[in-house]
Amino acid sequence: MNYLHFKKYRILLLLIAAVSLLSLSSCNTVNEENNNQGDGNKNQGDDVKKNFDGVSDVEILEQSIKNLEKEENYFIKATGKTKAKALITYTQSTKTLLYYMNGKFYNKIDSTSALVDHHHELLCQENIIKYYDSSQKEVLTKTIAEYKSEFGKVPNKTDIFNYRMETDAIISSSRNFQNDKYEITYNIDSEKIGDDLKIQMKAFGDLNENPIFNAITLIIEVDEEGKLLKFKNIEKYSIVKNVLGKPVTMPCTQELESIVYYNNYQTPTKGCLLYTSDAADDK
């Protein structure tokens, strides 16, 4: 190899080495950035966990209720299905809209299946409930006590999960951290949830008697401040209902998923059955 070729070859090797060093430097920079991002997520998660250090699952549940009680307006949308088994398995769909607006509750409940097609609306303010039920097909006004004797459950901020959630009603609980939220699962003693929900189910489902609950699971999701974001009810119970003129006992499994909205949701229109112009103007 003559001197000129050797010189060109040496320059080529230097260029290849320079490019390799630049590539390696770039890879290290990307890896460092990725590592930093990962550490950031981990630190964020650790910070959220620290907010609940020393706080029991029951206390988180109680705090979520207290936080909701402070809200002047919110909206909860629940959707779910119930599977009941008689001679065949049939599915009932449920959709519930619950609005709290400056001291008023507006509640709309729809249940549909091969055996049930039920619609119920109510507007609750202080001690008065104005309601419509598809079995009566007229708008009626009653006191809360009168309404509860017939339909059981009345919307309120304390029993937002559908049950009387006293400490002694919780059999066990577990928590699971995901991203920047907490998910807590509660197993509920079905004998300590009160009768309001059972009376409502009997009335809305045209049942022969109150349902008998076998198992209840409540799963809530809160943010780092304990603010309620969503919750899920999983229930197993049995009902007795007339089918073709004869009482039939049916085991049921129901799952309801509820999402809580604090802003950016559409309020009921003035055209709703019970949501009057006066109620709408108060919003």
Short mmCIF file of C-alpha atoms in Angstrom, two decimals:
data_model
loop_
_atom_site.label_atom_id
_atom_site.label_comp_id
_atom_site.label_asym_id
_atom_site.label_seq_id
_atom_site.Cartn_x
_atom_site.Cartn_y
_atom_site.Cartn_z
CA MET A 1 0.00 0.00 0.00
CA ASN A 2 1.52 3.38 -0.97
CA TYR A 3 1.48 6.38 1.31
CA LEU A 4 -1.52 8.05 -0.40
CA HIS A 5 -3.72 4.96 -0.05
CA PHE A 6 -2.64 4.51 3.57
CA LYS A 7 -3.59 8.09 4.34
CA LYS A 8 -7.07 7.68 2.78
CA TYR A 9 -7.60 4.43 4.65
CA ARG A 10 -6.62 6.07 7.93
CA ILE A 11 -9.05 8.97 7.36
CA LEU A 12 -11.85 6.47 6.61
CA LEU A 13 -11.19 4.62 9.88
CA LEU A 14 -11.27 7.90 11.81
CA LEU A 15 -14.64 8.82 10.25
CA ILE A 16 -16.12 5.41 11.14
CA ALA A 17 -14.90 5.76 14.73
CA ALA A 18 -16.38 9.25 15.02
CA VAL A 19 -19.79 8.09 13.75
CA SER A 20 -19.78 5.16 16.20
CA LEU A 21 -19.04 7.46 19.13
CA LEU A 22 -21.90 9.80 18.13
CA SER A 23 -24.31 6.86 17.88
CA LEU A 24 -23.27 5.53 21.26
CA SER A 25 -23.66 8.96 22.82
CA SER A 26 -27.16 9.29 21.31
CA CYS A 27 -28.21 5.88 22.65
CA ASN A 28 -26.97 6.74 26.12
CA THR A 29 -28.93 10.01 26.04
CA VAL A 30 -32.15 8.23 25.04
CA ASN A 31 -31.65 5.59 27.73
CA GLU A 32 -31.04 8.25 30.35
CA GLU A 33 -34.21 10.08 29.29
CA ASN A 34 -36.24 6.87 29.43
CA ASN A 35 -34.79 6.02 32.82
CA ASN A 36 -35.63 9.49 34.09
CA GLN A 37 -39.21 9.18 32.81
CA GLY A 38 -39.55 5.83 34.54
CA ASP A 39 -38.21 7.23 37.78
CA GLY A 40 -40.65 10.14 37.49
CA ASN A 41 -43.64 7.79 37.20
CA LYS A 42 -42.35 5.70 40.06
CA ASN A 43 -41.87 8.75 42.25
CA GLN A 44 -45.36 9.97 41.37
CA GLY A 45 -46.79 6.61 42.36
CA ASP A 46 -44.79 6.62 45.58
CA ASP A 47 -46.13 10.09 46.41
CA VAL A 48 -49.70 8.91 45.91
CA LYS A 49 -49.10 5.86 48.08
CA LYS A 50 -47.65 8.06 50.81
CA ASN A 51 -50.95 9.98 50.93
CA PHE A 52 -52.58 6.80 52.21
CA ASP A 53 -49.83 5.54 54.49
CA GLY A 54 -51.41 4.75 57.85
CA VAL A 55 -54.92 5.25 56.44
CA SER A 56 -57.18 2.20 56.58
CA ASP A 57 -59.42 1.06 53.74
CA VAL A 58 -62.47 1.95 55.84
CA GLU A 59 -61.11 5.46 56.40
CA ILE A 60 -60.57 5.88 52.65
CA LEU A 61 -64.19 4.89 52.07
CA GLU A 62 -65.41 7.33 54.71
CA GLN A 63 -63.24 10.10 53.28
CA SER A 64 -64.62 9.55 49.78
CA ILE A 65 -68.15 10.01 51.15
CA LYS A 66 -67.16 13.15 53.07
CA ASN A 67 -65.53 14.61 49.97
CA LEU A 68 -68.69 13.97 47.96
CA GLU A 69 -70.83 15.61 50.63
CA LYS A 70 -68.89 18.83 50.10
CA GLU A 71 -69.79 19.01 46.41
CA GLU A 72 -72.60 21.35 45.39
CA ASN A 73 -73.19 19.60 42.07
CA TYR A 74 -72.29 16.22 40.60
CA PHE A 75 -73.61 13.53 38.29
CA ILE A 76 -73.37 9.74 38.61
CA LYS A 77 -74.13 7.47 35.67
CA ALA A 78 -74.59 3.79 36.40
CA THR A 79 -75.01 1.03 33.83
CA GLY A 80 -75.13 -2.69 34.32
CA LYS A 81 -76.72 -6.05 33.74
CA THR A 82 -78.42 -8.65 35.86
CA LYS A 83 -78.46 -12.31 34.91
CA ALA A 84 -81.32 -14.35 36.37
CA LYS A 85 -81.77 -18.07 35.90
CA ALA A 86 -85.14 -19.81 35.82
CA LEU A 87 -85.84 -22.40 33.16
CA ILE A 88 -83.59 -20.25 31.00
CA THR A 89 -81.12 -17.48 31.76
CA TYR A 90 -82.33 -14.01 30.94
CA THR A 91 -80.53 -10.67 31.16
CA GLN A 92 -81.88 -7.42 32.53
CA SER A 93 -80.26 -4.10 31.59
CA THR A 94 -80.21 -1.20 34.03
CA LYS A 95 -79.36 2.45 33.50
CA THR A 96 -79.46 4.99 36.30
CA LEU A 97 -78.82 8.74 36.13
CA LEU A 98 -78.39 10.58 39.41
CA TYR A 99 -77.89 14.35 39.55
CA TYR A 100 -77.25 16.38 42.66
CA MET A 101 -77.93 20.07 42.03
CA ASN A 102 -77.78 22.63 44.81
CA GLY A 103 -79.67 20.62 47.36
CA LYS A 104 -81.88 18.68 44.93
CA PHE A 105 -81.63 15.09 43.73
CA TYR A 106 -82.94 14.12 40.32
CA ASN A 107 -82.95 10.37 39.73
CA LYS A 108 -83.92 8.45 36.59
CA ILE A 109 -83.93 4.64 36.58
CA ASP A 110 -84.66 2.34 33.64
CA SER A 111 -84.75 -1.47 33.82
CA THR A 112 -85.56 -3.64 30.82
CA SER A 113 -85.64 -7.38 30.19
CA ALA A 114 -87.94 -10.10 28.90
CA LEU A 115 -89.74 -10.04 32.28
CA VAL A 116 -89.39 -6.38 33.32
CA ASP A 117 -89.82 -3.03 31.60
CA HIS A 118 -89.77 -0.40 34.31
CA HIS A 119 -89.21 3.36 34.35
CA HIS A 120 -88.94 5.56 37.43
CA GLU A 121 -88.11 9.23 37.94
CA LEU A 122 -87.97 11.33 41.06
CA LEU A 123 -87.11 14.83 42.14
CA CYS A 124 -86.21 15.08 45.83
CA GLN A 125 -85.89 18.35 47.72
CA GLU A 126 -85.82 18.55 51.51
CA ASN A 127 -88.72 16.37 52.75
CA ILE A 128 -90.75 16.26 49.53
CA ILE A 129 -90.44 13.80 46.65
CA LYS A 130 -92.17 14.26 43.34
CA TYR A 131 -92.05 11.08 41.30
CA TYR A 132 -93.32 9.12 38.34
CA ASP A 133 -93.47 5.34 38.20
CA SER A 134 -94.39 3.40 35.07
CA SER A 135 -96.59 1.04 37.11
CA GLN A 136 -98.78 3.99 38.20
CA LYS A 137 -98.44 6.17 35.10
CA GLU A 138 -98.92 9.48 36.88
CA VAL A 139 -96.85 12.08 38.69
CA LEU A 140 -97.33 11.98 42.45
CA THR A 141 -96.00 13.93 45.42
CA LYS A 142 -95.18 12.37 48.79
CA THR A 143 -93.11 12.97 51.86
CA ILE A 144 -89.86 11.04 52.12
CA ALA A 145 -91.38 8.75 54.76
CA GLU A 146 -94.37 7.98 52.54
CA TYR A 147 -92.15 7.35 49.53
CA LYS A 148 -89.78 5.07 51.46
CA SER A 149 -92.63 2.88 52.68
CA GLU A 150 -93.47 2.10 49.04
CA PHE A 151 -90.17 2.32 47.17
CA GLY A 152 -87.51 2.11 49.87
CA LYS A 153 -84.37 3.81 48.62
CA VAL A 154 -84.20 7.62 48.53
CA PRO A 155 -81.12 9.34 47.01
CA ASN A 156 -78.80 10.88 49.57
CA LYS A 157 -75.11 11.63 49.81
CA THR A 158 -74.39 9.17 52.61
CA ASP A 159 -75.75 6.02 50.93
CA ILE A 160 -74.33 6.83 47.53
CA PHE A 161 -73.07 3.25 47.13
CA ASN A 162 -76.63 1.85 47.52
CA TYR A 163 -75.94 0.41 50.97
CA ARG A 164 -75.78 1.52 54.56
CA MET A 165 -72.00 1.53 54.71
CA GLU A 166 -71.37 1.32 58.43
CA THR A 167 -68.02 -0.02 59.65
CA ASP A 168 -69.55 -3.23 60.95
CA ALA A 169 -70.98 -4.00 57.48
CA ILE A 170 -67.50 -4.47 55.98
CA ILE A 171 -66.27 -8.05 56.29
CA SER A 172 -62.90 -7.59 54.57
CA SER A 173 -61.09 -5.28 52.17
CA SER A 174 -58.04 -5.07 49.93
CA ARG A 175 -56.34 -2.31 47.98
CA ASN A 176 -54.65 -2.17 44.61
CA PHE A 177 -52.59 0.74 43.30
CA GLN A 178 -52.82 1.51 39.57
CA ASN A 179 -51.21 4.53 37.92
CA ASP A 180 -52.16 7.58 40.00
CA LYS A 181 -55.37 6.18 41.53
CA TYR A 182 -56.33 3.82 44.30
CA GLU A 183 -58.75 0.94 43.88
CA ILE A 184 -60.17 -0.61 47.04
CA THR A 185 -62.38 -3.71 47.20
CA TYR A 186 -64.82 -4.23 50.07
CA ASN A 187 -66.73 -7.42 50.86
CA ILE A 188 -70.00 -6.42 52.47
CA ASP A 189 -72.10 -8.28 55.02
CA SER A 190 -75.40 -8.66 53.17
CA GLU A 191 -77.34 -8.84 56.45
CA LYS A 192 -76.23 -5.34 57.46
CA ILE A 193 -77.10 -3.23 54.40
CA GLY A 194 -80.58 -2.22 55.56
CA ASP A 195 -83.89 -2.79 53.80
CA ASP A 196 -84.20 0.27 51.54
CA LEU A 197 -82.48 -1.30 48.52
CA LYS A 198 -84.43 -4.54 48.95
CA ILE A 199 -87.77 -2.68 49.06
CA GLN A 200 -86.81 -0.76 45.90
CA MET A 201 -85.86 -3.95 44.06
CA LYS A 202 -89.13 -5.62 45.07
CA ALA A 203 -91.16 -2.65 43.81
CA PHE A 204 -89.25 -2.05 40.58
CA GLY A 205 -88.96 -5.74 39.71
CA ASP A 206 -92.54 -6.62 40.65
CA LEU A 207 -91.20 -9.34 42.94
CA ASN A 208 -93.27 -11.47 45.31
CA GLU A 209 -90.99 -10.62 48.22
CA ASN A 210 -87.77 -8.82 49.08
CA PRO A 211 -84.66 -10.35 47.47
CA ILE A 212 -82.29 -12.38 49.63
CA PHE A 213 -78.64 -11.33 49.24
CA ASN A 214 -75.88 -13.91 49.37
CA ALA A 215 -72.76 -11.88 48.55
CA ILE A 216 -71.98 -8.21 47.94
CA THR A 217 -68.73 -6.70 46.70
CA LEU A 218 -68.09 -2.97 46.35
CA ILE A 219 -65.06 -1.69 44.43
CA ILE A 220 -64.28 2.02 44.58
CA GLU A 221 -61.66 4.07 42.78
CA VAL A 222 -60.39 7.33 44.25
CA ASP A 223 -57.68 9.81 43.33
CA GLU A 224 -54.70 10.78 45.50
CA GLU A 225 -56.91 13.08 47.58
CA GLY A 226 -59.54 10.43 48.24
CA LYS A 227 -62.01 11.91 45.77
CA LEU A 228 -64.44 9.34 44.43
CA LEU A 229 -64.01 8.68 40.69
CA LYS A 230 -66.01 5.52 40.07
CA PHE A 231 -67.37 2.45 41.80
CA LYS A 232 -68.67 -1.00 40.94
CA ASN A 233 -71.30 -3.13 42.67
CA ILE A 234 -71.24 -6.91 42.29
CA GLU A 235 -74.18 -8.66 43.91
CA LYS A 236 -75.45 -12.21 44.16
CA TYR A 237 -78.99 -12.74 45.41
CA SER A 238 -82.17 -14.71 44.84
CA ILE A 239 -85.63 -13.44 43.92
CA VAL A 240 -89.13 -14.89 43.76
CA LYS A 241 -91.25 -13.73 40.84
CA ASN A 242 -94.37 -14.99 39.14
CA VAL A 243 -93.68 -16.49 35.73
CA LEU A 244 -96.71 -17.69 33.75
CA GLY A 245 -98.79 -17.30 36.89
CA LYS A 246 -96.53 -19.38 39.16
CA PRO A 247 -93.90 -18.20 41.69
CA VAL A 248 -90.39 -19.04 40.56
CA THR A 249 -87.20 -18.67 42.61
CA MET A 250 -84.31 -17.34 40.54
CA PRO A 251 -80.63 -16.91 41.49
CA CYS A 252 -79.28 -13.61 40.16
CA THR A 253 -75.92 -11.97 39.59
CA GLN A 254 -75.80 -8.22 39.05
CA GLU A 255 -72.91 -5.95 38.10
CA LEU A 256 -73.31 -2.17 38.06
CA GLU A 257 -70.56 0.26 37.09
CA SER A 258 -70.89 3.90 38.14
CA ILE A 259 -68.84 6.89 37.01
CA VAL A 260 -68.83 10.13 39.01
CA TYR A 261 -68.71 13.42 37.11
CA TYR A 262 -67.94 16.71 38.84
CA ASN A 263 -67.86 18.93 35.75
CA ASN A 264 -68.17 18.83 31.96
CA TYR A 265 -71.44 16.90 31.92
CA GLN A 266 -74.83 17.73 30.47
CA THR A 267 -77.54 18.56 33.00
CA PRO A 268 -81.10 17.31 32.53
CA THR A 269 -83.12 19.30 30.03
CA LYS A 270 -86.29 21.15 30.92
CA GLY A 271 -88.18 18.63 28.82
CA CYS A 272 -87.55 15.81 31.29
CA LEU A 273 -90.66 14.51 32.98
CA LEU A 274 -89.94 15.81 36.47
CA TYR A 275 -87.04 18.16 35.91
CA THR A 276 -89.13 21.32 35.81
CA SER A 277 -88.10 24.74 34.59
CA ASP A 278 -87.83 25.94 38.19
CA ALA A 279 -85.33 23.20 39.02
CA ALA A 280 -83.35 23.90 35.87
CA ASP A 281 -83.19 27.61 36.57
CA ASP A 282 -81.62 26.92 39.95
CA LYS A 283 -78.58 25.31 38.28
#
